[in-house]
Structure formats: C-alpha cells, structure tokens
Tab-separated table of N, CA, C and O in Angstrom:
chain	number	residue	atom	x	y	z
A	49	MET	N	64.931	98.608	-37.323
A	49	MET	CA	66.360	100.054	-37.272
A	49	MET	C	66.882	98.981	-36.397
A	49	MET	O	66.557	98.627	-35.036
A	50	PRO	N	68.079	98.510	-36.244
A	50	PRO	CA	68.779	97.304	-35.773
A	50	PRO	C	68.687	98.448	-34.709
A	50	PRO	O	69.174	99.359	-34.469
A	51	SER	N	69.097	97.272	-33.448
A	51	SER	CA	69.013	98.214	-31.699
A	51	SER	C	70.930	98.698	-32.016
A	51	SER	O	70.958	98.676	-31.299
A	52	THR	N	71.203	97.920	-32.778
A	52	THR	CA	73.077	98.837	-32.579
A	52	THR	C	73.352	100.224	-33.011
A	52	THR	O	74.390	101.404	-32.860
A	53	LEU	N	71.697	100.849	-33.293
A	53	LEU	CA	72.186	102.147	-33.835
A	53	LEU	C	71.970	103.098	-32.843
A	53	LEU	O	70.710	102.738	-32.239
A	54	PRO	N	72.531	104.008	-32.698
A	54	PRO	CA	72.435	104.879	-31.292
A	54	PRO	C	71.375	105.524	-31.586
A	54	PRO	O	70.868	105.942	-32.445
A	55	HIS	N	70.388	106.152	-30.043
A	55	HIS	CA	69.325	107.189	-29.832
A	55	HIS	C	70.096	108.708	-30.590
A	55	HIS	O	70.631	108.827	-29.597
A	56	ARG	N	69.180	108.652	-31.185
A	56	ARG	CA	69.909	110.731	-31.824
A	56	ARG	C	68.757	111.440	-31.923
A	56	ARG	O	68.050	111.369	-32.260
A	57	HIS	N	69.179	112.928	-31.941
A	57	HIS	CA	67.896	113.896	-31.899
A	57	HIS	C	67.952	113.984	-33.352
A	57	HIS	O	69.140	113.854	-33.893
A	58	VAL	N	67.025	114.133	-33.672
A	58	VAL	CA	66.453	114.583	-35.256
A	58	VAL	C	66.187	116.074	-35.426
A	58	VAL	O	65.427	115.839	-34.674
A	59	PRO	N	66.512	116.560	-35.998
A	59	PRO	CA	66.195	118.113	-36.621
A	59	PRO	C	64.658	118.042	-37.235
A	59	PRO	O	64.785	116.945	-38.429
A	60	ILE	N	64.067	118.020	-36.667
A	60	ILE	CA	62.429	118.195	-37.360
A	60	ILE	C	62.124	119.928	-38.328
A	60	ILE	O	61.414	119.140	-39.528
A	61	GLY	N	62.642	120.912	-38.062
A	61	GLY	CA	62.389	122.059	-38.540
A	61	GLY	C	61.814	123.272	-37.990
A	61	GLY	O	61.121	122.898	-36.701
A	62	LEU	N	61.164	123.983	-38.960
A	62	LEU	CA	59.896	125.289	-38.710
A	62	LEU	C	58.879	124.582	-38.689
A	62	LEU	O	58.745	124.016	-40.172
A	63	PRO	N	57.498	125.395	-38.345
A	63	PRO	CA	56.436	125.452	-38.339
A	63	PRO	C	55.678	125.644	-40.206
A	63	PRO	O	56.730	126.205	-40.334
A	64	ILE	N	54.957	124.948	-40.120
A	64	ILE	CA	54.747	125.642	-41.940
A	64	ILE	C	53.754	126.520	-41.573
A	64	ILE	O	52.839	126.694	-40.734
A	65	ALA	N	53.524	127.609	-42.867
A	65	ALA	CA	52.836	128.752	-42.975
A	65	ALA	C	51.091	127.956	-42.046
A	65	ALA	O	50.711	126.859	-42.898
A	66	GLY	N	50.499	129.321	-41.683
A	66	GLY	CA	49.658	128.796	-41.028
A	66	GLY	C	49.384	127.999	-39.680
A	66	GLY	O	48.576	127.530	-39.420
A	67	THR	N	50.138	127.774	-39.360
A	67	THR	CA	50.535	126.279	-38.094
A	67	THR	C	51.744	127.298	-36.847
A	67	THR	O	52.219	127.707	-37.172
A	68	GLU	N	51.299	126.614	-35.684
A	68	GLU	CA	51.949	127.547	-34.646
A	68	GLU	C	52.522	126.055	-33.600
A	68	GLU	O	51.890	124.704	-33.770
A	69	LEU	N	53.429	126.005	-33.265
A	69	LEU	CA	53.814	125.216	-32.446
A	69	LEU	C	54.582	125.143	-31.192
A	69	LEU	O	54.631	126.636	-31.136
A	70	MET	N	54.830	125.213	-30.138
A	70	MET	CA	54.324	125.235	-28.806
A	70	MET	C	55.443	123.800	-28.352
A	70	MET	O	54.695	122.724	-28.054
A	71	VAL	N	55.987	124.105	-27.218
A	71	VAL	CA	56.994	123.001	-26.315
A	71	VAL	C	56.757	122.914	-24.971
A	71	VAL	O	56.544	124.312	-24.397
A	72	VAL	N	56.310	122.482	-24.051
A	72	VAL	CA	55.552	122.817	-22.806
A	72	VAL	C	56.220	121.712	-21.727
A	72	VAL	O	56.041	120.544	-22.583
A	73	ASP	N	56.116	121.463	-20.288
A	73	ASP	CA	56.809	120.683	-19.401
A	73	ASP	C	55.469	119.885	-19.169
A	73	ASP	O	54.292	120.042	-19.532
A	74	GLU	N	56.045	119.167	-18.208
A	74	GLU	CA	54.514	118.190	-17.839
A	74	GLU	C	53.295	119.004	-17.074
A	74	GLU	O	52.389	118.395	-16.885
A	75	ASP	N	53.795	120.181	-16.594
A	75	ASP	CA	52.903	121.140	-16.273
A	75	ASP	C	52.193	121.959	-16.961
A	75	ASP	O	50.977	122.430	-16.179
A	76	GLY	N	52.389	121.816	-18.585
A	76	GLY	CA	51.790	122.459	-19.126
A	76	GLY	C	52.404	123.996	-19.541
A	76	GLY	O	51.910	124.369	-20.201
A	77	HIS	N	53.630	124.339	-18.493
A	77	HIS	CA	53.747	125.824	-19.120
A	77	HIS	C	55.142	125.638	-19.879
A	77	HIS	O	55.675	124.639	-20.293
A	78	THR	N	54.822	126.359	-20.479
A	78	THR	CA	55.746	126.650	-22.000
A	78	THR	C	57.899	126.472	-21.578
A	78	THR	O	57.855	127.030	-20.607
A	79	CYS	N	58.088	125.867	-22.353
A	79	CYS	CA	59.483	125.348	-22.209
A	79	CYS	C	60.457	126.377	-22.427
A	79	CYS	O	60.635	127.128	-23.679
A	80	ALA	N	61.577	126.878	-21.634
A	80	ALA	CA	62.854	127.311	-22.346
A	80	ALA	C	63.105	126.761	-23.538
A	80	ALA	O	63.789	125.698	-23.623
A	81	PRO	N	63.655	127.816	-24.398
A	81	PRO	CA	64.378	127.295	-25.097
A	81	PRO	C	65.908	126.420	-25.190
A	81	PRO	O	66.673	126.730	-24.178
A	82	GLY	N	65.866	125.202	-25.767
A	82	GLY	CA	66.562	123.491	-25.195
A	82	GLY	C	65.783	122.272	-24.372
A	82	GLY	O	66.421	121.793	-23.816
A	83	ALA	N	65.249	123.080	-23.617
A	83	ALA	CA	64.634	122.006	-22.448
A	83	ALA	C	63.453	121.575	-23.206
A	83	ALA	O	62.961	121.266	-24.223
A	84	SER	N	63.657	120.207	-23.233
A	84	SER	CA	62.639	119.114	-23.621
A	84	SER	C	61.533	119.174	-22.979
A	84	SER	O	61.297	119.430	-21.725
A	85	GLY	N	60.407	118.841	-24.014
A	85	GLY	CA	58.920	118.519	-23.724
A	85	GLY	C	57.753	118.177	-24.495
A	85	GLY	O	59.226	117.531	-25.330
A	86	GLU	N	56.635	118.150	-24.006
A	86	GLU	CA	55.824	117.854	-25.584
A	86	GLU	C	55.624	118.850	-26.137
A	86	GLU	O	54.920	120.530	-26.116
A	87	LEU	N	55.454	118.177	-27.862
A	87	LEU	CA	55.181	119.399	-28.820
A	87	LEU	C	53.829	119.440	-28.767
A	87	LEU	O	52.459	118.326	-28.921
A	88	LEU	N	52.417	120.269	-28.703
A	88	LEU	CA	51.564	121.067	-29.383
A	88	LEU	C	51.960	121.352	-30.369
A	88	LEU	O	52.547	122.337	-31.215
A	89	ILE	N	50.690	121.365	-31.604
A	89	ILE	CA	50.172	121.827	-32.385
A	89	ILE	C	48.804	122.575	-32.960
A	89	ILE	O	47.756	121.915	-32.062
A	90	ALA	N	48.774	123.905	-33.605
A	90	ALA	CA	47.814	124.805	-33.814
A	90	ALA	C	47.508	124.992	-34.779
A	90	ALA	O	48.654	125.381	-35.655
A	91	GLY	N	46.809	126.060	-35.593
A	91	GLY	CA	46.746	126.331	-36.358
A	91	GLY	C	45.641	125.723	-37.409
A	91	GLY	O	44.593	124.903	-37.060
A	92	THR	N	45.190	126.238	-38.648
A	92	THR	CA	44.247	126.160	-40.123
A	92	THR	C	44.168	125.179	-40.761
A	92	THR	O	43.203	124.759	-40.948
A	93	GLY	N	45.124	124.095	-40.549
A	93	GLY	CA	45.075	122.888	-40.426
A	93	GLY	C	44.517	121.725	-39.578
A	93	GLY	O	44.908	120.584	-39.913
A	94	LEU	N	44.518	122.025	-38.200
A	94	LEU	CA	44.035	121.662	-37.137
A	94	LEU	C	42.914	120.619	-37.175
A	94	LEU	O	42.119	121.462	-37.348
A	95	THR	N	42.235	119.335	-36.973
A	95	THR	CA	41.370	118.568	-37.383
A	95	THR	C	40.285	119.052	-35.940
A	95	THR	O	40.907	119.679	-34.934
A	96	PRO	N	39.055	119.104	-36.012
A	96	PRO	CA	38.114	119.010	-34.950
A	96	PRO	C	38.454	118.347	-33.541
A	96	PRO	O	37.512	118.415	-32.790
A	97	GLY	N	39.029	117.143	-34.420
A	97	GLY	CA	38.920	115.968	-32.994
A	97	GLY	C	39.044	114.880	-33.888
A	97	GLY	O	38.958	114.207	-35.301
A	98	TYR	N	39.008	113.365	-33.097
A	98	TYR	CA	38.800	112.691	-33.454
A	98	TYR	C	37.178	111.877	-33.948
A	98	TYR	O	36.236	111.965	-32.765
A	99	LEU	N	36.765	111.768	-34.801
A	99	LEU	CA	35.972	111.026	-35.368
A	99	LEU	C	34.522	110.129	-34.424
A	99	LEU	O	35.245	108.942	-34.445
A	100	GLY	N	33.585	110.455	-33.429
A	100	GLY	CA	33.049	109.955	-33.296
A	100	GLY	C	33.741	109.171	-31.631
A	100	GLY	O	33.324	108.237	-30.932
A	101	GLU	N	34.539	110.067	-31.473
A	101	GLU	CA	35.829	109.272	-30.113
A	101	GLU	C	35.691	110.711	-29.510
A	101	GLU	O	37.045	111.417	-29.259
A	102	PRO	N	34.695	111.029	-28.624
A	102	PRO	CA	34.448	112.227	-27.863
A	102	PRO	C	35.994	112.291	-26.952
A	102	PRO	O	36.583	113.742	-26.072
A	103	GLU	N	36.347	110.919	-26.183
A	103	GLU	CA	37.049	110.283	-24.798
A	103	GLU	C	38.263	110.944	-25.013
A	103	GLU	O	39.105	111.306	-24.861
A	104	LEU	N	38.728	110.492	-26.826
A	104	LEU	CA	40.238	110.604	-27.314
A	104	LEU	C	40.285	111.810	-28.124
A	104	LEU	O	41.365	112.371	-27.380
A	105	THR	N	38.735	112.854	-27.793
A	105	THR	CA	39.598	114.015	-28.641
A	105	THR	C	39.674	114.528	-27.295
A	105	THR	O	40.548	115.666	-27.551
A	106	ALA	N	39.083	114.552	-26.408
A	106	ALA	CA	39.193	115.795	-25.034
A	106	ALA	C	40.641	115.416	-24.495
A	106	ALA	O	40.978	116.335	-24.124
A	107	ALA	N	41.014	113.712	-24.248
A	107	ALA	CA	42.342	113.482	-24.027
A	107	ALA	C	43.433	114.044	-24.568
A	107	ALA	O	44.488	114.965	-24.397
A	108	ALA	N	43.469	114.223	-26.222
A	108	ALA	CA	44.276	114.915	-27.137
A	108	ALA	C	44.200	116.366	-27.384
A	108	ALA	O	45.197	116.606	-28.186
A	109	PHE	N	43.435	117.108	-27.297
A	109	PHE	CA	43.332	118.615	-27.759
A	109	PHE	C	43.255	119.025	-25.804
A	109	PHE	O	42.505	118.946	-25.393
A	110	ALA	N	43.559	120.364	-26.472
A	110	ALA	CA	43.683	121.637	-25.157
A	110	ALA	C	43.222	122.929	-25.605
A	110	ALA	O	43.802	123.150	-26.622
A	111	GLU	N	42.801	123.536	-24.673
A	111	GLU	CA	42.838	125.061	-24.976
A	111	GLU	C	43.722	125.722	-23.679
A	111	GLU	O	43.865	125.468	-22.801
A	112	ARG	N	44.672	126.465	-24.712
A	112	ARG	CA	45.807	127.482	-24.365
A	112	ARG	C	45.244	128.960	-24.625
A	112	ARG	O	45.742	129.031	-26.027
A	113	ASP	N	44.843	130.036	-23.939
A	113	ASP	CA	45.068	131.298	-24.452
A	113	ASP	C	44.077	131.189	-25.500
A	113	ASP	O	44.042	132.134	-26.443
A	114	GLY	N	43.064	130.731	-25.268
A	114	GLY	CA	41.765	131.024	-26.460
A	114	GLY	C	41.524	129.918	-27.585
A	114	GLY	O	40.945	130.432	-28.389
A	115	ARG	N	42.903	129.348	-27.453
A	115	ARG	CA	42.787	128.515	-29.013
A	115	ARG	C	42.996	127.470	-28.782
A	115	ARG	O	43.498	127.014	-27.949
A	116	ARG	N	42.734	126.051	-29.952
A	116	ARG	CA	42.750	125.021	-29.732
A	116	ARG	C	44.383	124.305	-29.969
A	116	ARG	O	44.615	124.627	-30.916
A	117	TRP	N	44.738	123.625	-29.513
A	117	TRP	CA	46.028	123.334	-29.866
A	117	TRP	C	45.714	121.379	-30.204
A	117	TRP	O	45.423	120.530	-28.459
A	118	TYR	N	46.618	120.618	-30.213
A	118	TYR	CA	46.689	119.472	-30.377
A	118	TYR	C	47.952	118.900	-29.756
A	118	TYR	O	48.905	119.159	-29.452
A	119	ARG	N	47.931	118.066	-28.362
A	119	ARG	CA	48.880	117.355	-27.937
A	119	ARG	C	49.353	115.663	-28.365
A	119	ARG	O	48.718	114.935	-28.857
A	120	SER	N	50.608	116.222	-29.434
A	120	SER	CA	50.686	115.566	-30.166
A	120	SER	C	51.545	114.085	-29.392
A	120	SER	O	51.908	113.182	-29.850
A	121	GLY	N	52.317	114.605	-28.407
A	121	GLY	CA	52.812	113.086	-27.468
A	121	GLY	C	54.702	112.859	-27.878
A	121	GLY	O	54.954	112.342	-27.171
A	122	ASP	N	54.642	113.800	-28.984
A	122	ASP	CA	56.438	113.725	-29.136
A	122	ASP	C	57.261	114.545	-28.347
A	122	ASP	O	56.759	115.967	-28.013
A	123	ARG	N	58.226	113.886	-28.098
A	123	ARG	CA	59.283	114.710	-26.958
A	123	ARG	C	59.813	115.650	-27.675
A	123	ARG	O	60.746	115.127	-28.927
A	124	VAL	N	59.965	116.650	-27.402
A	124	VAL	CA	61.012	117.671	-28.779
A	124	VAL	C	61.497	118.838	-28.171
A	124	VAL	O	61.504	119.102	-26.576
A	125	ARG	N	62.798	119.551	-28.329
A	125	ARG	CA	63.411	120.385	-28.050
A	125	ARG	C	63.503	121.666	-29.095
A	125	ARG	O	63.591	121.023	-29.896
A	126	ARG	N	63.194	122.996	-28.331
A	126	ARG	CA	63.035	123.743	-29.305
A	126	ARG	C	64.871	124.724	-29.560
A	126	ARG	O	64.780	125.122	-28.085
A	127	ARG	N	65.282	124.547	-29.912
A	127	ARG	CA	66.781	125.897	-30.294
A	127	ARG	C	66.687	127.232	-29.601
A	127	ARG	O	64.792	127.616	-30.200
A	128	ALA	N	66.438	128.579	-29.299
A	128	ALA	CA	66.766	129.700	-29.592
A	128	ALA	C	66.276	129.906	-30.878
A	128	ALA	O	65.553	131.538	-30.666
A	129	ASP	N	66.775	129.466	-31.611
A	129	ASP	CA	66.144	130.407	-33.366
A	129	ASP	C	65.267	129.753	-33.940
A	129	ASP	O	64.817	129.800	-34.885
A	130	GLY	N	64.458	128.545	-32.889
A	130	GLY	CA	63.248	128.255	-33.177
A	130	GLY	C	63.103	126.795	-34.164
A	130	GLY	O	62.062	126.249	-33.924
A	131	VAL	N	64.277	126.052	-34.245
A	131	VAL	CA	64.063	124.984	-34.699
A	131	VAL	C	64.075	123.846	-33.647
A	131	VAL	O	64.226	123.755	-33.086
A	132	LEU	N	62.884	122.835	-33.897
A	132	LEU	CA	62.793	121.945	-33.031
A	132	LEU	C	63.665	120.585	-33.567
A	132	LEU	O	64.123	120.451	-34.389
A	133	TRP	N	63.888	119.872	-32.372
A	133	TRP	CA	64.752	118.552	-32.426
A	133	TRP	C	63.705	117.384	-31.975
A	133	TRP	O	62.773	117.386	-30.277
A	134	SER	N	63.435	116.488	-32.163
A	134	SER	CA	63.067	115.117	-31.777
A	134	SER	C	63.918	114.717	-30.355
A	134	SER	O	65.257	115.058	-30.317
A	135	GLN	N	63.692	113.889	-29.897
A	135	GLN	CA	63.719	113.082	-28.818
A	135	GLN	C	63.602	111.930	-28.855
A	135	GLN	O	62.716	111.309	-29.849
A	136	PRO	N	64.678	110.897	-28.211
A	136	PRO	CA	64.825	109.622	-28.861
A	136	PRO	C	63.072	108.899	-28.522
A	136	PRO	O	62.693	109.532	-27.953
A	137	VAL	N	62.553	107.946	-29.453
A	137	VAL	CA	61.146	107.692	-29.185
A	137	VAL	C	60.654	107.031	-28.264
A	137	VAL	O	59.840	107.210	-27.927
A	138	ARG	N	61.760	106.410	-27.443
A	138	ARG	CA	61.059	105.654	-25.784
A	138	ARG	C	61.062	106.612	-25.463
A	138	ARG	O	60.610	107.081	-23.970
A	139	ARG	N	61.080	108.703	-25.221
A	139	ARG	CA	60.506	109.204	-24.648
A	139	ARG	C	59.694	110.462	-25.051
A	139	ARG	O	59.341	111.197	-24.620
A	140	ARG	N	58.590	109.420	-26.028
A	140	ARG	CA	57.597	109.556	-26.514
A	140	ARG	C	56.490	109.920	-24.811
A	140	ARG	O	56.708	109.313	-23.719
A	141	THR	N	55.307	110.545	-24.700
A	141	THR	CA	54.363	110.431	-23.608
A	141	THR	C	53.262	109.624	-24.051
A	141	THR	O	52.026	109.783	-22.680
A	142	ASP	N	53.326	109.456	-24.864
A	142	ASP	CA	51.983	108.419	-25.432
A	142	ASP	C	52.459	107.279	-25.939
A	142	ASP	O	53.949	106.918	-26.007
A	143	ARG	N	51.616	105.885	-26.278
A	143	ARG	CA	52.386	105.002	-27.195
A	143	ARG	C	51.047	105.316	-28.375
A	143	ARG	O	50.253	104.084	-28.753
A	144	PRO	N	51.409	105.751	-29.843
A	144	PRO	CA	50.956	105.902	-30.553
A	144	PRO	C	51.482	104.899	-31.584
A	144	PRO	O	52.636	104.837	-31.056
A	145	LEU	N	50.439	104.521	-32.514
A	145	LEU	CA	50.968	103.986	-34.063
A	145	LEU	C	50.995	105.172	-35.132
A	145	LEU	O	50.105	105.795	-35.274
A	146	SER	N	52.049	105.359	-35.532
A	146	SER	CA	52.073	106.356	-36.567
A	146	SER	C	52.218	105.766	-37.920
A	146	SER	O	53.398	104.608	-38.513
A	147	ALA	N	51.445	106.361	-39.398
A	147	ALA	CA	52.173	106.002	-40.310
A	147	ALA	C	51.795	107.187	-41.399
A	147	ALA	O	50.999	107.847	-40.522
A	148	PRO	N	52.545	107.310	-42.851
A	148	PRO	CA	52.120	108.768	-43.399
A	148	PRO	C	50.245	108.955	-43.540
A	148	PRO	O	49.872	108.161	-43.270
A	149	ALA	N	49.971	110.059	-43.243
A	149	ALA	CA	48.538	110.510	-43.087
A	149	ALA	C	47.947	109.280	-42.356
A	149	ALA	O	46.868	110.004	-42.716
A	150	ALA	N	48.167	109.097	-41.260
A	150	ALA	CA	47.410	108.273	-40.339
A	150	ALA	C	47.929	107.715	-39.272
A	150	ALA	O	49.086	108.303	-38.619
A	151	ARG	N	46.956	107.915	-38.379
A	151	ARG	CA	47.565	107.735	-36.595
A	151	ARG	C	46.326	107.493	-35.996
A	151	ARG	O	45.425	107.232	-35.540
A	152	SER	N	46.402	106.284	-34.873
A	152	SER	CA	46.102	105.600	-33.983
A	152	SER	C	46.546	105.446	-32.925
A	152	SER	O	47.793	105.679	-32.525
A	153	ARG	N	45.361	105.542	-31.986
A	153	ARG	CA	46.600	105.093	-30.473
A	153	ARG	C	46.043	103.506	-29.770
A	153	ARG	O	44.993	103.091	-29.936
A	154	TRP	N	46.979	102.827	-28.909
A	154	TRP	CA	47.160	101.395	-28.059
A	154	TRP	C	45.749	101.975	-27.403
A	154	TRP	O	45.654	103.144	-26.596
A	155	PRO	N	44.757	101.577	-27.092
A	155	PRO	CA	44.539	100.187	-27.803
A	155	PRO	C	43.140	100.117	-28.971
A	155	PRO	O	42.722	99.553	-29.299
A	156	ALA	N	43.229	101.179	-29.554
A	156	ALA	CA	41.725	101.668	-30.700
A	156	ALA	C	42.556	101.098	-31.662
A	156	ALA	O	41.604	101.065	-32.334
A	157	ALA	N	43.557	100.318	-32.022
A	157	ALA	CA	43.768	100.041	-33.544
A	157	ALA	C	43.121	98.751	-33.489
A	157	ALA	O	42.638	97.763	-32.793
A	158	PRO	N	42.542	99.090	-34.672
A	158	PRO	CA	41.375	97.769	-34.954
A	158	PRO	C	42.131	96.618	-35.112
A	158	PRO	O	43.211	96.559	-35.993
A	159	PRO	N	41.740	95.189	-35.247
A	159	PRO	CA	42.784	94.085	-35.731
A	159	PRO	C	42.769	93.920	-36.985
A	159	PRO	O	42.210	94.295	-37.807
A	160	ALA	N	43.729	93.063	-37.281
A	160	ALA	CA	43.711	93.052	-38.988
A	160	ALA	C	43.095	92.004	-39.653
A	160	ALA	O	42.690	91.144	-38.618
A	161	PRO	N	42.868	92.428	-40.649
A	161	PRO	CA	41.181	91.478	-41.354
A	161	PRO	C	41.823	90.437	-41.610
A	161	PRO	O	42.794	89.592	-41.531
A	162	SER	N	40.956	89.817	-41.363
A	162	SER	CA	41.099	88.010	-40.843
A	162	SER	C	40.347	87.433	-42.230
A	162	SER	O	40.224	85.969	-41.979
A	163	ASN	N	39.947	87.656	-43.390
A	163	ASN	CA	39.574	87.162	-44.460
A	163	ASN	C	40.712	87.199	-45.358
A	163	ASN	O	40.566	86.752	-46.736
A	164	THR	N	42.107	87.267	-44.950
A	164	THR	CA	42.995	86.529	-46.785
A	164	THR	C	43.369	85.637	-46.319
A	164	THR	O	43.826	85.425	-44.805
A	165	PRO	N	43.665	85.235	-47.598
A	165	PRO	CA	44.302	83.648	-47.207
A	165	PRO	C	45.633	83.789	-46.691
A	165	PRO	O	45.848	82.927	-45.482
A	166	HIS	N	46.215	84.704	-46.199
A	166	HIS	CA	48.033	84.800	-45.914
A	166	HIS	C	47.942	85.528	-44.757
A	166	HIS	O	47.669	86.919	-45.055
A	167	PRO	N	47.958	85.477	-43.477
A	167	PRO	CA	47.803	86.887	-42.600
A	167	PRO	C	49.107	88.028	-43.076
A	167	PRO	O	48.640	89.200	-42.847
A	168	SER	N	50.062	87.919	-43.625
A	168	SER	CA	51.169	88.537	-43.919
A	168	SER	C	50.437	89.851	-45.484
A	168	SER	O	51.389	90.610	-45.877
A	169	ALA	N	49.420	88.690	-46.272
A	169	ALA	CA	49.248	89.917	-47.609
A	169	ALA	C	48.362	90.700	-47.201
A	169	ALA	O	47.322	90.388	-46.234
A	170	PRO	N	48.332	91.849	-47.315
A	170	PRO	CA	47.837	92.731	-47.739
A	170	PRO	C	46.290	92.472	-48.162
A	170	PRO	O	46.301	91.762	-49.339
A	171	ALA	N	45.308	92.614	-47.815
A	171	ALA	CA	43.666	93.268	-47.966
A	171	ALA	C	43.596	93.301	-49.774
A	171	ALA	O	42.561	92.671	-50.294
A	172	ALA	N	44.427	94.400	-49.726
A	172	ALA	CA	44.068	94.983	-51.140
A	172	ALA	C	44.742	94.210	-52.216
A	172	ALA	O	44.136	94.045	-53.614
A	173	SER	N	45.571	93.531	-51.923
A	173	SER	CA	45.842	92.367	-53.380
A	173	SER	C	45.358	91.428	-53.341
A	173	SER	O	45.307	90.889	-54.873
A	174	HIS	N	44.059	91.212	-53.160
A	174	HIS	CA	43.051	90.098	-53.462
A	174	HIS	C	41.763	91.397	-54.116
A	174	HIS	O	40.959	90.247	-54.819
A	175	TRP	N	41.951	92.640	-54.999
A	175	TRP	CA	41.189	93.025	-54.626
A	175	TRP	C	41.346	93.193	-56.507
A	175	TRP	O	42.030	93.418	-56.863
A	176	ARG	N	40.020	92.665	-57.263
A	176	ARG	CA	40.221	92.675	-58.798
A	176	ARG	C	39.158	94.001	-59.332
A	176	ARG	O	37.986	93.837	-58.491
A	177	ALA	N	39.250	94.209	-60.052
A	177	ALA	CA	38.962	95.872	-61.054
A	177	ALA	C	37.700	95.047	-62.010
A	177	ALA	O	38.167	94.394	-62.416
C-alpha cells in the first residue's frame, strides 16, 4: 500500500452466527460504544489453542465470565448499533503476520525454505505430479 494513502478506519461489520465479539480496554474492561479497544472473539468456531504451543495459547486466550475468548490484537471501535470499525494498522496490540486462513506471531514465523533455486520462487512451483 503506498505511503501516500491516509490511514482510515474500515468497517468490519457484525459477528457471524455462533460468534460473539467484545471490545475491551487495556485493563480488560468492556469499552463503551465509540471507545477504542482490543477485539476479543468467542463462539462455536473458536480453536482450543495453538497446537504444541502452550505458552502462546495462554497469552492469546482469556477466560471471562466462564467463557473462553481469543485476544485478536486488533484495535477496533464498536458503534452503538454493534458495527465494528478497525483502527489504523499501526494501532495493533501485538505484531502478527496474517494471511487468509493462517496466522503466526513474531518471532514464531518459520524461515523461508532454502531449497528453492530462487528465493523469490514459491516452493510449490517445483512440485511435479
């Protein structure tokens, strides 16, 4: 993204069925509508944690009112009608690497494969059926 573009708030929307969202401040208190805070996610699709990473799991999940919540690290605002709005990227509470259906946190990202002939070439391009 060119640095000339302004940082803008982007509407995220409402949670899908079976999902609850909560916005909390730095002390873990629920934010009033319009206040900025961290997005917490709970619901039927919530993972039990990071496979084989108990420390990462403990840091990323919280127990609140008898429910398990994922601490997303995303800074958001919730309007009075419940619609969430993102905050500029520089306002995240952590340093994740995100891609569709995948997420990793620094410094847990594995190094790029070194067995490809060109570092910029995807490893899958050398697979043959």
